[in-house]
């Protein structure tokens, strides 16, 4: 009799409240839209570093290596914060964590207006902005996707991943024009305001879990909201140690480190100053990066669609191989004018920019179950560490060799390694998928 009562109680937990009504547009899509806008607002700062390397070098006399070090701190903290942010969202809720993160990004960007020494650049850009953007990293998108969607996860992952590129598309040309016409300080203020504007949307429209509004996840069955997970930091480290005992984790982390090195660390940070070295105006080079953002949106959403249908490992191998080939040709395409071969590179590279995210997240989900958002956070940390290393070494290489050519060639070779690594990740059958760690 007792067992029957307990079984009925469990069934009630899985059943939506009787007052819940089926909405015409599922609330999951509203939450995904708010997430998209939030990532755009948080990503606004990412359009700045490549634009400000030359102005900061000219005004303060800081070496490109020093400026690159500040950018690398930002990128490393962005990655290292992500897995803890995923756990903090389980403990305190998505809305609180993201609102605090946006405020931190705005504070760092605004404080940089009054800096006079390179160590301040490292505190404002590196520490504050790194912690803030890290809390809204792709682990944020993974958490929203895992909670609110059962169907269309690959597509939604692609759309939310493309949000970062959309932010670049919106803010790069604007910031480039502001820097060119009014200097770097007004551009930094613009980024701060962009982050603050998003906060009300998060507070008013974001919800932590479908059960908060009496709904089932999109395409799934109703699930009661779990109790807040205590010991967020301990759980994050525990998940890392558990995942680190498996081979796929290191292969995913290694390939994603190369992904970060060849995108954020390389192109986003050093493409504009490299093109400027060849006589191209900063506004023209920034516009090319914005075009990358256009095709990045298309490529990432399409990659999400492909990930729902094809082997994620083979998709990754193809993406990295094509990226490596394109980087090997880039030094030959640089010049003072925008010519058709450079336009072809921008389109081709844009389609591949973060197309790697949906299949990487799918492999994390396949391998690590309910811990996948935190595991992906650690994989993202490796992405940003790779980006940080190249952001710093790229600046050093430019100081030492007088050009970026060696950096392009080395990154192309690394992408070939990543393609091979992707193919040796073992597959997990649905019936034997990794059991989450409670």
CSV table of C-alpha atoms in Angstrom, one decimal:
chain,number,residue,atom,x,y,z
A,1,UNK,CA,0.0,0.0,0.0
A,2,UNK,CA,2.8,2.4,0.9
A,3,UNK,CA,4.6,1.6,-2.3
A,4,UNK,CA,1.5,2.4,-4.3
A,5,UNK,CA,1.2,5.8,-2.6
A,6,UNK,CA,4.8,6.6,-3.2
A,7,UNK,CA,4.5,5.6,-6.8
A,8,UNK,CA,1.5,7.8,-7.2
A,9,UNK,CA,3.4,10.7,-5.7
A,10,UNK,CA,6.3,10.2,-8.1
A,11,UNK,CA,3.8,10.2,-11.0
A,12,UNK,CA,2.4,13.5,-9.7
A,13,UNK,CA,5.9,15.0,-9.7
A,14,UNK,CA,6.3,14.1,-13.4
A,15,UNK,CA,2.8,15.5,-14.3
A,16,UNK,CA,2.3,19.2,-14.9
A,17,UNK,CA,0.1,21.1,-12.5
A,18,UNK,CA,-3.6,21.0,-13.5
A,19,UNK,CA,-3.8,24.8,-13.9
A,20,UNK,CA,-1.0,24.7,-16.5
A,21,UNK,CA,-2.2,25.5,-20.0
A,22,UNK,CA,-0.6,24.6,-23.3
A,23,UNK,CA,0.8,27.9,-24.8
A,24,UNK,CA,0.6,28.6,-28.5
A,25,UNK,CA,4.3,29.4,-28.5
A,26,UNK,CA,6.2,27.3,-26.1
A,27,UNK,CA,7.9,29.3,-23.3
A,28,UNK,CA,11.2,27.6,-24.2
A,29,UNK,CA,11.5,29.7,-27.4
A,30,UNK,CA,11.0,32.9,-25.4
A,31,UNK,CA,13.7,31.8,-23.0
A,32,UNK,CA,16.0,30.9,-25.9
A,33,UNK,CA,15.3,34.4,-27.4
A,34,UNK,CA,16.3,36.1,-24.2
A,35,UNK,CA,19.4,33.9,-24.0
A,36,UNK,CA,20.3,34.9,-27.6
A,37,UNK,CA,20.0,38.6,-26.8
A,38,UNK,CA,21.9,38.2,-23.6
A,39,UNK,CA,24.8,36.5,-25.3
A,40,UNK,CA,24.9,39.3,-27.9
A,41,UNK,CA,25.1,41.9,-25.1
A,42,UNK,CA,27.8,40.0,-23.3
A,43,UNK,CA,29.7,39.4,-26.5
A,44,UNK,CA,29.9,43.1,-27.3
A,45,UNK,CA,33.2,43.4,-25.5
A,46,UNK,CA,34.7,40.6,-27.7
A,47,UNK,CA,34.7,43.0,-30.6
A,48,UNK,CA,37.0,45.5,-28.9
A,49,UNK,CA,40.4,43.9,-28.3
A,50,UNK,CA,41.5,43.5,-31.9
A,51,UNK,CA,40.4,47.1,-32.6
A,52,UNK,CA,42.3,48.6,-29.6
A,53,UNK,CA,45.7,47.0,-29.9
A,54,UNK,CA,47.1,49.7,-32.2
A,55,UNK,CA,45.4,52.7,-30.4
A,56,UNK,CA,46.6,51.5,-26.9
A,57,UNK,CA,50.1,50.8,-28.3
A,58,UNK,CA,50.2,54.3,-29.8
A,59,UNK,CA,48.8,56.2,-26.8
A,60,UNK,CA,50.5,54.4,-23.9
A,61,UNK,CA,53.5,52.8,-25.6
A,62,UNK,CA,52.6,49.4,-24.3
A,63,UNK,CA,54.0,46.5,-26.3
A,64,UNK,CA,51.6,44.3,-28.3
A,65,UNK,CA,52.8,41.4,-26.0
A,66,UNK,CA,51.6,43.4,-22.9
A,67,UNK,CA,48.2,44.1,-24.5
A,68,UNK,CA,48.0,40.5,-25.7
A,69,UNK,CA,48.6,39.3,-22.2
A,70,UNK,CA,45.6,41.3,-20.9
A,71,UNK,CA,43.5,39.8,-23.7
A,72,UNK,CA,44.8,36.3,-22.8
A,73,UNK,CA,43.9,36.7,-19.1
A,74,UNK,CA,40.4,37.7,-20.2
A,75,UNK,CA,40.1,34.6,-22.5
A,76,UNK,CA,41.6,32.2,-19.9
A,77,UNK,CA,39.2,33.4,-17.2
A,78,UNK,CA,36.3,33.3,-19.6
A,79,UNK,CA,37.0,29.6,-20.0
A,80,UNK,CA,37.9,28.7,-16.4
A,81,UNK,CA,34.8,30.5,-15.1
A,82,UNK,CA,32.4,28.7,-17.4
A,83,UNK,CA,32.2,25.3,-15.6
A,84,UNK,CA,31.7,27.0,-12.2
A,85,UNK,CA,29.1,29.3,-13.7
A,86,UNK,CA,27.1,26.2,-14.9
A,87,UNK,CA,27.2,24.8,-11.4
A,88,UNK,CA,26.3,28.2,-9.9
A,89,UNK,CA,23.3,28.4,-12.2
A,90,UNK,CA,22.2,25.1,-10.7
A,91,UNK,CA,22.6,26.5,-7.2
A,92,UNK,CA,21.3,30.1,-7.6
A,93,UNK,CA,19.4,30.1,-10.8
A,94,UNK,CA,20.2,31.3,-14.3
A,95,UNK,CA,18.6,34.7,-13.9
A,96,UNK,CA,20.7,35.8,-10.9
A,97,UNK,CA,24.0,34.6,-12.3
A,98,UNK,CA,23.6,36.1,-15.7
A,99,UNK,CA,22.4,39.5,-14.4
A,100,UNK,CA,25.5,39.7,-12.1
A,101,UNK,CA,27.7,38.7,-15.0
A,102,UNK,CA,26.4,41.5,-17.3
A,103,UNK,CA,26.9,44.0,-14.5
A,104,UNK,CA,30.5,42.9,-14.1
A,105,UNK,CA,31.3,43.2,-17.8
A,106,UNK,CA,29.9,46.7,-17.8
A,107,UNK,CA,32.0,47.7,-14.8
A,108,UNK,CA,35.2,46.4,-16.4
A,109,UNK,CA,34.6,48.1,-19.7
A,110,UNK,CA,33.6,51.4,-18.1
A,111,UNK,CA,36.6,51.4,-15.6
A,112,UNK,CA,39.1,51.0,-18.4
A,113,UNK,CA,38.2,54.5,-19.6
A,114,UNK,CA,40.3,55.9,-16.7
A,115,UNK,CA,43.2,53.4,-16.8
A,116,UNK,CA,46.8,54.8,-17.1
A,117,UNK,CA,48.9,51.6,-16.6
A,118,UNK,CA,49.0,48.2,-18.2
A,119,UNK,CA,48.3,46.4,-14.9
A,120,UNK,CA,45.0,48.2,-14.8
A,121,UNK,CA,44.2,46.9,-18.3
A,122,UNK,CA,44.8,43.4,-17.0
A,123,UNK,CA,42.5,44.0,-14.0
A,124,UNK,CA,39.7,45.6,-16.0
A,125,UNK,CA,39.9,43.7,-19.2
A,126,UNK,CA,41.4,40.5,-17.9
A,127,UNK,CA,39.8,40.0,-14.4
A,128,UNK,CA,36.4,41.7,-14.4
A,129,UNK,CA,35.4,41.2,-18.0
A,130,UNK,CA,36.9,37.7,-18.1
A,131,UNK,CA,34.8,36.6,-15.1
A,132,UNK,CA,31.7,38.3,-16.4
A,133,UNK,CA,31.8,37.0,-20.0
A,134,UNK,CA,32.8,33.5,-18.6
A,135,UNK,CA,29.6,33.4,-16.7
A,136,UNK,CA,27.7,33.9,-19.9
A,137,UNK,CA,29.9,31.5,-22.0
A,138,UNK,CA,28.6,28.6,-24.0
A,139,UNK,CA,28.0,26.7,-20.8
A,140,UNK,CA,25.1,29.1,-20.3
A,141,UNK,CA,23.7,28.2,-23.7
A,142,UNK,CA,24.2,24.5,-22.8
A,143,UNK,CA,22.4,24.9,-19.5
A,144,UNK,CA,19.4,26.6,-21.2
A,145,UNK,CA,19.3,24.0,-23.9
A,146,UNK,CA,19.5,21.0,-21.6
A,147,UNK,CA,16.7,22.4,-19.3
A,148,UNK,CA,14.3,23.8,-21.8
A,149,UNK,CA,14.6,21.5,-24.9
A,150,UNK,CA,14.4,17.8,-25.6
A,151,UNK,CA,13.6,18.1,-29.3
A,152,UNK,CA,15.6,20.5,-31.5
A,153,UNK,CA,18.6,20.6,-29.2
A,154,UNK,CA,21.1,20.6,-32.0
A,155,UNK,CA,19.3,23.4,-33.8
A,156,UNK,CA,18.9,25.5,-30.7
A,157,UNK,CA,22.6,25.0,-29.7
A,158,UNK,CA,23.5,26.3,-33.2
A,159,UNK,CA,21.3,29.3,-32.8
A,160,UNK,CA,22.6,30.3,-29.4
A,161,UNK,CA,26.2,29.7,-30.4
A,162,UNK,CA,25.6,32.0,-33.3
A,163,UNK,CA,24.6,34.7,-30.9
A,164,UNK,CA,28.2,35.5,-30.2
A,165,UNK,CA,28.9,36.0,-33.8
A,166,UNK,CA,25.7,38.2,-34.1
A,167,UNK,CA,27.2,40.4,-31.4
A,168,UNK,CA,30.3,40.7,-33.4
A,169,UNK,CA,28.3,41.5,-36.5
A,170,UNK,CA,26.4,44.3,-34.6
A,171,UNK,CA,29.3,45.8,-32.7
A,172,UNK,CA,32.4,45.4,-34.8
A,173,UNK,CA,31.6,47.9,-37.5
A,174,UNK,CA,30.1,50.3,-34.9
A,175,UNK,CA,33.1,50.1,-32.6
A,176,UNK,CA,35.5,50.4,-35.5
A,177,UNK,CA,33.8,53.6,-36.6
A,178,UNK,CA,33.8,55.0,-33.0
A,179,UNK,CA,37.5,54.2,-32.5
A,180,UNK,CA,38.4,55.7,-35.9
A,181,UNK,CA,36.3,58.9,-35.4
A,182,UNK,CA,36.3,59.5,-31.6
A,183,UNK,CA,38.9,57.3,-30.1
A,184,UNK,CA,38.9,54.1,-28.0
A,185,UNK,CA,37.3,55.4,-24.8
A,186,UNK,CA,33.8,56.1,-26.3
A,187,UNK,CA,33.9,52.6,-27.8
A,188,UNK,CA,34.5,51.1,-24.4
A,189,UNK,CA,31.6,53.1,-22.9
A,190,UNK,CA,29.4,51.8,-25.7
A,191,UNK,CA,30.2,48.2,-24.8
A,192,UNK,CA,29.5,48.9,-21.2
A,193,UNK,CA,26.0,50.3,-22.0
A,194,UNK,CA,25.3,47.4,-24.3
A,195,UNK,CA,25.8,45.0,-21.4
A,196,UNK,CA,23.7,47.0,-19.0
A,197,UNK,CA,20.8,47.3,-21.4
A,198,UNK,CA,20.3,43.6,-21.5
A,199,UNK,CA,19.9,43.2,-17.7
A,200,UNK,CA,16.2,44.2,-17.5
A,201,UNK,CA,15.4,41.6,-20.2
A,202,UNK,CA,17.1,38.9,-18.1
A,203,UNK,CA,15.3,40.0,-14.9
A,204,UNK,CA,11.8,40.2,-16.5
A,205,UNK,CA,11.7,37.4,-19.1
A,206,UNK,CA,14.3,34.7,-18.1
A,207,UNK,CA,13.1,31.7,-16.1
A,208,UNK,CA,15.4,29.1,-14.5
A,209,UNK,CA,13.4,25.9,-15.3
A,210,UNK,CA,10.2,24.9,-17.3
A,211,UNK,CA,8.6,23.8,-14.0
A,212,UNK,CA,8.7,27.5,-12.9
A,213,UNK,CA,5.9,28.2,-15.3
A,214,UNK,CA,4.2,24.7,-15.1
A,215,UNK,CA,5.5,23.5,-18.4
A,216,UNK,CA,7.4,20.5,-19.8
A,217,UNK,CA,10.6,21.0,-21.7
A,218,UNK,CA,10.0,21.5,-25.4
A,219,UNK,CA,9.5,18.1,-26.9
A,220,UNK,CA,9.7,16.3,-23.6
A,221,UNK,CA,7.7,15.2,-20.5
A,222,UNK,CA,7.1,17.4,-17.5
A,223,UNK,CA,9.8,17.2,-14.9
A,224,UNK,CA,9.6,18.7,-11.4
A,225,UNK,CA,12.2,21.4,-10.7
A,226,UNK,CA,15.1,19.9,-8.7
A,227,UNK,CA,16.1,21.4,-5.4
A,228,UNK,CA,19.0,23.9,-5.6
A,229,UNK,CA,22.3,22.1,-5.9
A,230,UNK,CA,24.5,23.0,-3.0
A,231,UNK,CA,28.3,22.8,-3.1
A,232,UNK,CA,28.5,24.2,-6.7
A,233,UNK,CA,32.3,24.5,-6.7
A,234,UNK,CA,32.8,21.0,-5.2
A,235,UNK,CA,30.5,19.5,-7.7
A,236,UNK,CA,32.2,21.3,-10.6
A,237,UNK,CA,35.6,19.9,-9.5
A,238,UNK,CA,34.2,16.5,-8.8
A,239,UNK,CA,32.7,16.4,-12.4
A,240,UNK,CA,36.1,17.4,-13.8
A,241,UNK,CA,37.9,14.6,-11.9
A,242,UNK,CA,35.4,12.1,-13.0
A,243,UNK,CA,35.5,13.2,-16.7
A,244,UNK,CA,39.3,13.5,-16.7
A,245,UNK,CA,39.5,9.7,-16.1
A,246,UNK,CA,38.0,9.2,-19.6
A,247,UNK,CA,39.8,9.4,-22.9
A,248,UNK,CA,37.0,11.3,-24.8
A,249,UNK,CA,37.3,14.2,-22.4
A,250,UNK,CA,41.0,14.8,-23.3
A,251,UNK,CA,40.3,14.5,-27.0
A,252,UNK,CA,37.4,16.9,-26.8
A,253,UNK,CA,39.4,19.3,-24.6
A,254,UNK,CA,42.4,19.1,-27.0
A,255,UNK,CA,40.4,19.7,-30.2
A,256,UNK,CA,38.5,22.6,-28.6
A,257,UNK,CA,41.7,24.2,-27.4
A,258,UNK,CA,42.9,24.2,-31.0
A,259,UNK,CA,39.5,25.6,-32.0
A,260,UNK,CA,40.0,28.5,-29.6
A,261,UNK,CA,43.5,29.1,-30.7
A,262,UNK,CA,42.5,29.3,-34.3
A,263,UNK,CA,39.4,31.6,-33.8
A,264,UNK,CA,39.2,33.9,-30.7
A,265,UNK,CA,43.0,33.8,-30.0
A,266,UNK,CA,44.0,34.2,-33.6
A,267,UNK,CA,41.5,35.8,-35.9
A,268,UNK,CA,39.4,37.8,-33.4
A,269,UNK,CA,42.5,39.3,-31.7
A,270,UNK,CA,45.1,39.6,-34.5
A,271,UNK,CA,43.3,39.8,-37.8
A,272,UNK,CA,42.7,43.5,-37.7
A,273,UNK,CA,46.2,44.6,-36.7
A,274,UNK,CA,47.7,42.1,-39.2
A,275,UNK,CA,45.6,43.5,-42.0
A,276,UNK,CA,46.5,47.0,-40.9
A,277,UNK,CA,50.2,46.0,-41.1
A,278,UNK,CA,49.5,45.4,-44.8
A,279,UNK,CA,48.0,48.8,-45.3
A,280,UNK,CA,44.3,47.9,-44.9
A,281,UNK,CA,42.3,50.6,-43.0
A,282,UNK,CA,41.1,49.4,-39.6
A,283,UNK,CA,37.4,50.0,-40.5
A,284,UNK,CA,37.8,47.8,-43.6
A,285,UNK,CA,39.5,45.0,-41.6
A,286,UNK,CA,36.8,45.3,-38.9
A,287,UNK,CA,34.1,45.1,-41.6
A,288,UNK,CA,35.6,41.9,-42.8
A,289,UNK,CA,35.4,40.4,-39.3
A,290,UNK,CA,31.8,41.5,-39.2
A,291,UNK,CA,31.2,39.6,-42.5
A,292,UNK,CA,32.7,36.5,-40.8
A,293,UNK,CA,29.9,37.1,-38.2
A,294,UNK,CA,27.2,36.9,-40.8
A,295,UNK,CA,28.4,33.6,-42.3
A,296,UNK,CA,29.2,32.3,-38.8
A,297,UNK,CA,25.5,32.6,-37.9
A,298,UNK,CA,24.6,30.6,-41.1
A,299,UNK,CA,27.3,28.0,-40.6
A,300,UNK,CA,26.6,27.4,-36.9
A,301,UNK,CA,22.9,27.0,-37.3
A,302,UNK,CA,23.5,24.7,-40.3
A,303,UNK,CA,26.0,22.8,-38.2
A,304,UNK,CA,23.4,22.3,-35.5
A,305,UNK,CA,21.0,20.9,-38.1
A,306,UNK,CA,23.7,18.5,-39.3
A,307,UNK,CA,24.5,17.5,-35.8
A,308,UNK,CA,21.0,16.2,-35.3
A,309,UNK,CA,21.5,13.9,-38.3
A,310,UNK,CA,25.1,12.9,-38.7
A,311,UNK,CA,28.1,11.6,-36.8
A,312,UNK,CA,29.4,14.5,-34.7
A,313,UNK,CA,33.0,13.2,-34.8
A,314,UNK,CA,33.2,13.2,-38.6
A,315,UNK,CA,31.6,16.7,-38.7
A,316,UNK,CA,34.4,17.9,-36.4
A,317,UNK,CA,37.1,16.3,-38.5
A,318,UNK,CA,35.8,18.0,-41.7
A,319,UNK,CA,35.4,21.4,-39.9
A,320,UNK,CA,39.0,21.4,-38.5
A,321,UNK,CA,40.5,20.2,-41.8
A,322,UNK,CA,38.8,22.9,-43.8
A,323,UNK,CA,39.8,25.6,-41.3
A,324,UNK,CA,43.4,24.5,-41.3
A,325,UNK,CA,43.6,24.7,-45.1
A,326,UNK,CA,42.1,28.2,-45.2
A,327,UNK,CA,44.6,29.5,-42.6
A,328,UNK,CA,47.6,28.3,-44.6
A,329,UNK,CA,46.5,30.5,-47.5
A,330,UNK,CA,45.7,33.6,-45.5
A,331,UNK,CA,49.2,35.2,-45.5
A,332,UNK,CA,49.1,35.2,-49.3
A,333,UNK,CA,45.7,37.1,-49.3
A,334,UNK,CA,46.7,40.0,-47.1
A,335,UNK,CA,47.0,43.4,-48.8
A,336,UNK,CA,45.9,47.1,-48.6
A,337,UNK,CA,42.7,46.4,-50.6
A,338,UNK,CA,39.9,43.9,-50.2
A,339,UNK,CA,40.2,41.6,-53.1
A,340,UNK,CA,38.0,38.7,-54.2
A,341,UNK,CA,40.3,36.0,-52.8
A,342,UNK,CA,40.1,37.6,-49.4
A,343,UNK,CA,36.3,37.8,-49.6
A,344,UNK,CA,36.3,34.1,-50.4
A,345,UNK,CA,38.4,33.4,-47.3
A,346,UNK,CA,36.1,35.5,-45.1
A,347,UNK,CA,33.0,33.7,-46.3
A,348,UNK,CA,34.6,30.2,-46.1
A,349,UNK,CA,36.2,30.8,-42.7
A,350,UNK,CA,33.0,32.4,-41.4
A,351,UNK,CA,30.9,29.3,-42.2
A,352,UNK,CA,33.4,27.3,-40.1
A,353,UNK,CA,34.1,29.8,-37.2
A,354,UNK,CA,32.2,28.1,-34.4
A,355,UNK,CA,30.5,25.3,-36.4
A,356,UNK,CA,32.5,23.1,-34.1
A,357,UNK,CA,30.3,23.9,-31.1
A,358,UNK,CA,27.1,21.9,-31.8
A,359,UNK,CA,28.9,18.6,-32.5
A,360,UNK,CA,31.3,19.1,-29.5
A,361,UNK,CA,28.3,19.8,-27.2
A,362,UNK,CA,26.5,16.8,-28.7
A,363,UNK,CA,29.5,14.6,-27.9
A,364,UNK,CA,29.7,15.9,-24.3
A,365,UNK,CA,25.9,15.2,-23.9
A,366,UNK,CA,26.4,11.7,-25.4
A,367,UNK,CA,29.4,10.9,-23.1
A,368,UNK,CA,28.4,12.5,-19.8
A,369,UNK,CA,24.7,12.8,-19.6
A,370,UNK,CA,23.3,15.2,-17.0
A,371,UNK,CA,26.8,16.4,-16.2
A,372,UNK,CA,27.3,17.4,-19.8
A,373,UNK,CA,26.8,21.2,-19.2
A,374,UNK,CA,29.6,21.2,-16.6
A,375,UNK,CA,31.8,19.0,-18.6
A,376,UNK,CA,31.3,21.2,-21.6
A,377,UNK,CA,32.2,24.1,-19.4
A,378,UNK,CA,35.6,22.5,-18.7
A,379,UNK,CA,36.0,21.7,-22.4
A,380,UNK,CA,35.2,25.4,-23.1
A,381,UNK,CA,37.9,26.3,-20.5
A,382,UNK,CA,40.4,24.5,-22.7
A,383,UNK,CA,39.1,26.4,-25.7
A,384,UNK,CA,39.8,29.7,-24.0
A,385,UNK,CA,43.2,28.6,-22.7
A,386,UNK,CA,44.1,27.8,-26.3
A,387,UNK,CA,42.8,31.2,-27.3
A,388,UNK,CA,44.7,32.9,-24.5
A,389,UNK,CA,48.0,31.3,-25.5
A,390,UNK,CA,47.7,32.4,-29.1
A,391,UNK,CA,46.4,35.8,-28.2
A,392,UNK,CA,49.6,36.3,-26.1
A,393,UNK,CA,52.1,34.5,-28.4
A,394,UNK,CA,50.6,36.1,-31.5
A,395,UNK,CA,51.5,39.6,-30.1
A,396,UNK,CA,54.9,38.4,-29.1
A,397,UNK,CA,55.5,36.9,-32.6
A,398,UNK,CA,54.5,40.2,-34.1
A,399,UNK,CA,57.0,42.0,-31.8
A,400,UNK,CA,59.8,39.5,-32.6
A,401,UNK,CA,59.3,38.7,-36.3
A,402,UNK,CA,57.6,41.9,-37.5
A,403,UNK,CA,54.7,39.9,-39.0
A,404,UNK,CA,52.0,37.4,-38.1
A,405,UNK,CA,52.8,34.9,-40.9
A,406,UNK,CA,54.4,32.2,-38.6
A,407,UNK,CA,51.2,32.3,-36.4
A,408,UNK,CA,48.9,31.6,-39.4
A,409,UNK,CA,51.0,28.7,-40.6
A,410,UNK,CA,51.3,27.2,-37.1
A,411,UNK,CA,47.6,27.5,-36.5
A,412,UNK,CA,46.8,25.8,-39.8
A,413,UNK,CA,49.0,22.8,-38.8
A,414,UNK,CA,47.3,22.6,-35.4
A,415,UNK,CA,43.9,22.3,-37.1
A,416,UNK,CA,45.1,19.3,-39.0
A,417,UNK,CA,46.0,17.7,-35.7
A,418,UNK,CA,42.5,18.5,-34.3
A,419,UNK,CA,40.9,16.8,-37.3
A,420,UNK,CA,42.7,13.6,-36.6
A,421,UNK,CA,41.9,13.8,-32.9
A,422,UNK,CA,38.2,14.1,-33.7
A,423,UNK,CA,38.1,10.8,-35.5
A,424,UNK,CA,39.4,8.7,-32.6
A,425,UNK,CA,36.8,9.8,-30.1
A,426,UNK,CA,34.9,6.6,-29.2
A,427,UNK,CA,31.1,6.5,-29.7
A,428,UNK,CA,28.7,5.7,-26.9
A,429,UNK,CA,25.4,3.9,-27.5
A,430,UNK,CA,22.3,5.5,-26.1
A,431,UNK,CA,21.7,2.5,-23.8
A,432,UNK,CA,25.2,2.7,-22.4
A,433,UNK,CA,25.6,6.5,-22.1
A,434,UNK,CA,27.5,7.8,-19.2
A,435,UNK,CA,25.5,7.9,-16.0
A,436,UNK,CA,25.4,11.3,-14.3
A,437,UNK,CA,27.0,11.7,-11.0
A,438,UNK,CA,24.2,12.7,-8.7
